[in-house]
Amino acid sequence: ELKVEQNPLFLSMQEGKNYTIYCNYSTTSDRLYWYRQDPGKSLESLFVLLSNGAVKQEGRLMASLDTKARLSTLHITAAVHDLSATYFCAVGPTRDDKIIFGKGTRLHILP
Amino acid sequence: DSGVTQTPKHLITATGQRVTLRCSPRSGDLSVYWYQQSLDQGLQFLIQYYNGEERAKGNILERFSAQQFPDLHSELNLSSLELGDSALYFCASSDGVGTEAFFGQGTRLTVV
């Protein structure tokens, strides 16, 4: 069964610093998704990565996908407080059509 | 606003009771997914429907059931509620199977 692992699960960092969140998954998959969730709120779609080597950027966030390594990264550049949230990666569809989420990375950016 | 509507937003009920959560997908989306989010279990996939048919099943308890109606809205029925069922329940929709899913605001269920 597909497993999706994120690390770290919690990250506290200073404004202005760079950091990377990692998402590993256990079996081949067509697509990888990154979502953002603010406390008590819904999940907001950030990126959809469809192929090996795909890179997408939006503001200070950049996501990439290496399907051979079964690894996606979400890189944060010069973090600002507004980026504090929980970030989820999700992979799918699996053979039985599921989309499986990682446990999420809670990002806390200190002003 | 994702275009996915969930009602109610909050629900407080007693153990042993039954509740129904409702989801209206984005216009044109055929797939509806249900997820349960609790503090200790993360985001757990429950079930998926595509154009009225059950497509995928996750860790959904036998006390829970769902359906998707001809107008594509979906309902998640939770019965014989236990304290541990307290969670945020999300519905998401997409235009196909496994395509980008858009999430509703969630229903926060509290079982007392």
CSV table of C-alpha atoms in Angstrom, one decimal:
chain,number,residue,atom,x,y,z
A,1,GLU,CA,0.0,0.0,0.0
A,2,LEU,CA,1.2,3.5,-0.8
A,3,LYS,CA,2.8,5.3,2.1
A,4,VAL,CA,3.6,9.0,2.1
A,5,GLU,CA,6.2,10.3,4.6
A,6,GLN,CA,7.0,13.9,5.2
A,7,ASN,CA,9.8,15.4,7.2
A,8,PRO,CA,10.2,17.2,9.3
A,9,LEU,CA,6.8,17.1,10.9
A,10,PHE,CA,7.4,20.3,12.8
A,11,LEU,CA,9.7,23.2,11.8
A,12,SER,CA,10.3,26.4,13.5
A,13,MET,CA,12.4,28.9,11.7
A,14,GLN,CA,13.4,32.5,11.6
A,15,GLU,CA,12.1,35.0,9.0
A,16,GLY,CA,14.5,35.4,6.1
A,17,LYS,CA,15.9,31.9,6.3
A,18,ASN,CA,15.6,29.2,3.7
A,19,TYR,CA,14.4,25.7,4.3
A,20,THR,CA,13.1,22.5,2.6
A,21,ILE,CA,10.3,20.1,3.4
A,22,TYR,CA,10.7,16.6,2.1
A,23,CYS,CA,8.0,14.2,0.9
A,24,ASN,CA,8.9,10.6,0.2
A,25,TYR,CA,6.4,8.0,-1.2
A,26,SER,CA,6.7,4.3,-1.4
A,27,THR,CA,5.3,3.3,-4.9
A,28,THR,CA,5.1,4.8,-8.3
A,29,SER,CA,2.5,7.4,-8.8
A,30,ASP,CA,1.3,9.7,-11.5
A,31,ARG,CA,0.9,12.9,-9.5
A,32,LEU,CA,2.0,14.7,-6.5
A,33,TYR,CA,0.2,17.5,-4.7
A,34,TRP,CA,1.1,20.1,-2.2
A,35,TYR,CA,-1.5,21.7,0.0
A,36,ARG,CA,-1.4,24.4,2.7
A,37,GLN,CA,-3.7,24.4,5.7
A,38,ASP,CA,-4.1,27.3,8.2
A,39,PRO,CA,-5.2,26.3,11.7
A,40,GLY,CA,-8.9,25.3,11.7
A,41,LYS,CA,-9.2,26.0,8.0
A,42,SER,CA,-9.6,24.1,4.8
A,43,LEU,CA,-6.7,22.8,2.6
A,44,GLU,CA,-5.6,25.1,-0.2
A,45,SER,CA,-4.1,23.6,-3.3
A,46,LEU,CA,-0.6,25.0,-3.9
A,47,PHE,CA,1.0,22.8,-6.6
A,48,VAL,CA,0.3,19.8,-8.8
A,49,LEU,CA,3.4,18.1,-10.1
A,50,LEU,CA,2.8,15.7,-13.0
A,51,SER,CA,6.2,14.5,-14.3
A,52,ASN,CA,9.7,13.7,-13.3
A,53,GLY,CA,11.8,16.9,-13.0
A,54,ALA,CA,8.7,19.1,-12.7
A,55,VAL,CA,9.4,22.3,-10.9
A,56,LYS,CA,6.8,24.9,-10.0
A,57,GLN,CA,7.2,28.2,-8.1
A,58,GLU,CA,4.7,30.5,-6.5
A,59,GLY,CA,6.2,33.5,-4.6
A,60,ARG,CA,8.6,32.2,-2.0
A,61,LEU,CA,7.6,28.5,-2.4
A,62,MET,CA,9.1,26.2,-5.0
A,63,ALA,CA,8.1,22.5,-5.4
A,64,SER,CA,10.0,19.9,-7.3
A,65,LEU,CA,9.5,16.2,-8.1
A,66,ASP,CA,11.9,13.4,-8.7
A,67,THR,CA,9.9,10.3,-9.6
A,68,LYS,CA,12.9,8.0,-9.8
A,69,ALA,CA,13.8,8.8,-6.2
A,70,ARG,CA,10.1,9.0,-5.3
A,71,LEU,CA,10.8,12.4,-3.6
A,72,SER,CA,9.3,15.8,-3.7
A,73,THR,CA,10.6,18.9,-2.0
A,74,LEU,CA,8.9,22.1,-1.0
A,75,HIS,CA,11.5,24.8,-0.7
A,76,ILE,CA,10.9,28.0,1.2
A,77,THR,CA,13.0,31.0,0.3
A,78,ALA,CA,13.5,33.9,2.7
A,79,ALA,CA,10.6,32.9,4.9
A,80,VAL,CA,8.0,35.4,6.1
A,81,HIS,CA,5.6,35.0,9.0
A,82,ASP,CA,2.6,34.7,6.6
A,83,LEU,CA,3.9,31.3,5.4
A,84,SER,CA,3.3,29.8,8.9
A,85,ALA,CA,0.9,26.9,8.3
A,86,THR,CA,0.8,23.2,7.9
A,87,TYR,CA,1.9,21.9,4.5
A,88,PHE,CA,0.7,18.5,3.2
A,89,CYS,CA,1.9,16.5,0.3
A,90,ALA,CA,-0.4,14.0,-1.3
A,91,VAL,CA,0.2,11.3,-3.9
A,92,GLY,CA,-2.1,9.5,-6.2
A,93,PRO,CA,-4.1,8.1,-7.7
A,94,THR,CA,-3.1,4.7,-6.5
A,95,ARG,CA,-4.1,1.6,-8.3
A,96,ASP,CA,-7.3,1.7,-6.4
A,97,ASP,CA,-7.8,5.4,-7.1
A,98,LYS,CA,-7.0,6.8,-3.7
A,99,ILE,CA,-5.1,10.0,-3.0
A,100,ILE,CA,-2.9,9.5,0.1
A,101,PHE,CA,-1.7,12.4,2.3
A,102,GLY,CA,1.4,12.7,4.4
A,103,LYS,CA,1.0,13.6,8.0
A,104,GLY,CA,1.8,17.3,7.3
A,105,THR,CA,4.6,19.6,8.3
A,106,ARG,CA,3.7,22.3,10.7
A,107,LEU,CA,5.8,25.3,9.8
A,108,HIS,CA,6.1,28.1,12.4
A,109,ILE,CA,8.0,31.2,11.2
A,110,LEU,CA,9.2,33.5,14.0
A,111,PRO,CA,9.1,37.2,13.2
B,1,ASP,CA,-13.4,30.0,-1.9
B,2,SER,CA,-12.8,26.5,-3.5
B,3,GLY,CA,-16.4,26.2,-4.7
B,4,VAL,CA,-17.0,23.1,-2.5
B,5,THR,CA,-19.7,23.6,0.1
B,6,GLN,CA,-20.0,21.6,3.2
B,7,THR,CA,-22.8,21.8,5.8
B,8,PRO,CA,-23.1,22.1,8.6
B,9,LYS,CA,-19.9,23.9,9.7
B,10,HIS,CA,-20.1,22.7,13.3
B,11,LEU,CA,-22.0,19.9,14.9
B,12,ILE,CA,-22.2,18.9,18.5
B,13,THR,CA,-24.0,15.7,19.3
B,14,ALA,CA,-24.1,13.0,22.0
B,15,THR,CA,-22.6,9.5,21.9
B,16,GLY,CA,-24.7,6.9,20.3
B,17,GLN,CA,-26.4,9.4,17.9
B,18,ARG,CA,-26.4,9.6,14.2
B,19,VAL,CA,-25.5,12.6,12.0
B,20,THR,CA,-25.4,13.4,8.3
B,21,LEU,CA,-22.7,15.6,6.7
B,22,ARG,CA,-23.4,17.1,3.4
B,23,CYS,CA,-21.1,18.1,0.5
B,24,SER,CA,-21.8,20.0,-2.7
B,25,PRO,CA,-18.9,19.6,-5.1
B,26,ARG,CA,-17.6,22.3,-7.5
B,27,SER,CA,-19.7,22.8,-10.6
B,28,GLY,CA,-18.8,20.2,-13.1
B,29,ASP,CA,-16.8,18.0,-10.7
B,30,LEU,CA,-17.7,14.3,-10.8
B,31,SER,CA,-15.5,13.0,-8.0
B,32,VAL,CA,-16.2,13.5,-4.3
B,33,TYR,CA,-13.7,12.5,-1.6
B,34,TRP,CA,-14.3,12.4,2.2
B,35,TYR,CA,-11.5,12.7,4.7
B,36,GLN,CA,-11.3,12.7,8.4
B,37,GLN,CA,-8.8,14.9,10.2
B,38,SER,CA,-8.0,14.4,13.8
B,39,LEU,CA,-5.1,15.6,15.9
B,40,ASP,CA,-3.5,12.3,16.3
B,41,GLN,CA,-4.3,10.6,13.0
B,42,GLY,CA,-3.6,13.3,10.5
B,43,LEU,CA,-5.7,13.4,7.3
B,44,GLN,CA,-7.4,10.0,6.8
B,45,PHE,CA,-9.0,9.0,3.5
B,46,LEU,CA,-12.5,7.6,4.0
B,47,ILE,CA,-14.2,7.1,0.7
B,48,GLN,CA,-14.4,8.4,-2.9
B,49,TYR,CA,-17.3,8.5,-5.3
B,50,TYR,CA,-17.2,9.2,-9.0
B,51,ASN,CA,-20.4,10.1,-10.8
B,52,GLY,CA,-22.6,8.4,-8.3
B,53,GLU,CA,-20.5,5.2,-7.9
B,54,GLU,CA,-18.2,4.3,-5.1
B,55,ARG,CA,-14.7,4.3,-6.5
B,56,ALA,CA,-12.3,3.9,-3.6
B,57,LYS,CA,-12.6,3.0,0.0
B,58,GLY,CA,-10.1,3.9,2.8
B,59,ASN,CA,-10.2,3.4,6.5
B,60,ILE,CA,-13.9,4.0,6.8
B,61,LEU,CA,-15.6,2.4,9.8
B,62,GLU,CA,-18.7,0.1,9.3
B,63,ARG,CA,-20.7,2.7,11.4
B,64,PHE,CA,-20.0,5.2,8.6
B,65,SER,CA,-21.5,5.2,5.2
B,66,ALA,CA,-21.7,7.6,2.3
B,67,GLN,CA,-23.4,8.1,-1.0
B,68,GLN,CA,-23.4,10.4,-4.0
B,69,PHE,CA,-26.7,11.4,-5.5
B,70,PRO,CA,-27.6,12.0,-9.1
B,71,ASP,CA,-27.1,15.7,-8.7
B,72,LEU,CA,-23.6,14.8,-7.5
B,73,HIS,CA,-23.9,16.1,-4.0
B,74,SER,CA,-22.7,13.6,-1.4
B,75,GLU,CA,-23.6,12.8,2.2
B,76,LEU,CA,-21.5,11.1,4.8
B,77,ASN,CA,-23.6,9.3,7.5
B,78,LEU,CA,-22.0,8.6,10.9
B,79,SER,CA,-23.9,6.5,13.3
B,80,SER,CA,-23.5,5.1,16.8
B,81,LEU,CA,-21.1,8.0,17.4
B,82,GLU,CA,-18.3,7.6,19.9
B,83,LEU,CA,-16.1,10.2,21.5
B,84,GLY,CA,-13.3,9.2,19.2
B,85,ASP,CA,-15.3,10.2,16.2
B,86,SER,CA,-14.8,13.9,17.1
B,87,ALA,CA,-12.8,15.4,14.2
B,88,LEU,CA,-12.9,17.7,11.3
B,89,TYR,CA,-14.5,16.0,8.3
B,90,PHE,CA,-13.5,17.4,4.9
B,91,CYS,CA,-15.1,16.8,1.5
B,92,ALA,CA,-13.1,17.5,-1.6
B,93,SER,CA,-14.1,17.3,-5.3
B,94,SER,CA,-12.2,17.0,-8.5
B,95,ASP,CA,-13.2,16.7,-12.2
B,96,GLY,CA,-11.8,13.2,-12.6
B,97,VAL,CA,-10.3,10.4,-10.7
B,98,GLY,CA,-7.1,11.4,-8.9
B,99,THR,CA,-7.0,14.8,-10.5
B,100,GLU,CA,-6.4,17.9,-8.4
B,101,ALA,CA,-8.9,18.0,-5.5
B,102,PHE,CA,-10.4,21.1,-4.0
B,103,PHE,CA,-11.4,21.0,-0.4
B,104,GLY,CA,-14.5,22.4,1.4
B,105,GLN,CA,-14.3,24.3,4.6
B,106,GLY,CA,-15.0,21.1,6.6
B,107,THR,CA,-17.5,20.1,9.3
B,108,ARG,CA,-16.2,20.1,12.8
B,109,LEU,CA,-17.9,17.3,14.7
B,110,THR,CA,-17.8,17.2,18.4
B,111,VAL,CA,-19.2,14.1,20.2
B,112,VAL,CA,-19.9,14.6,23.9
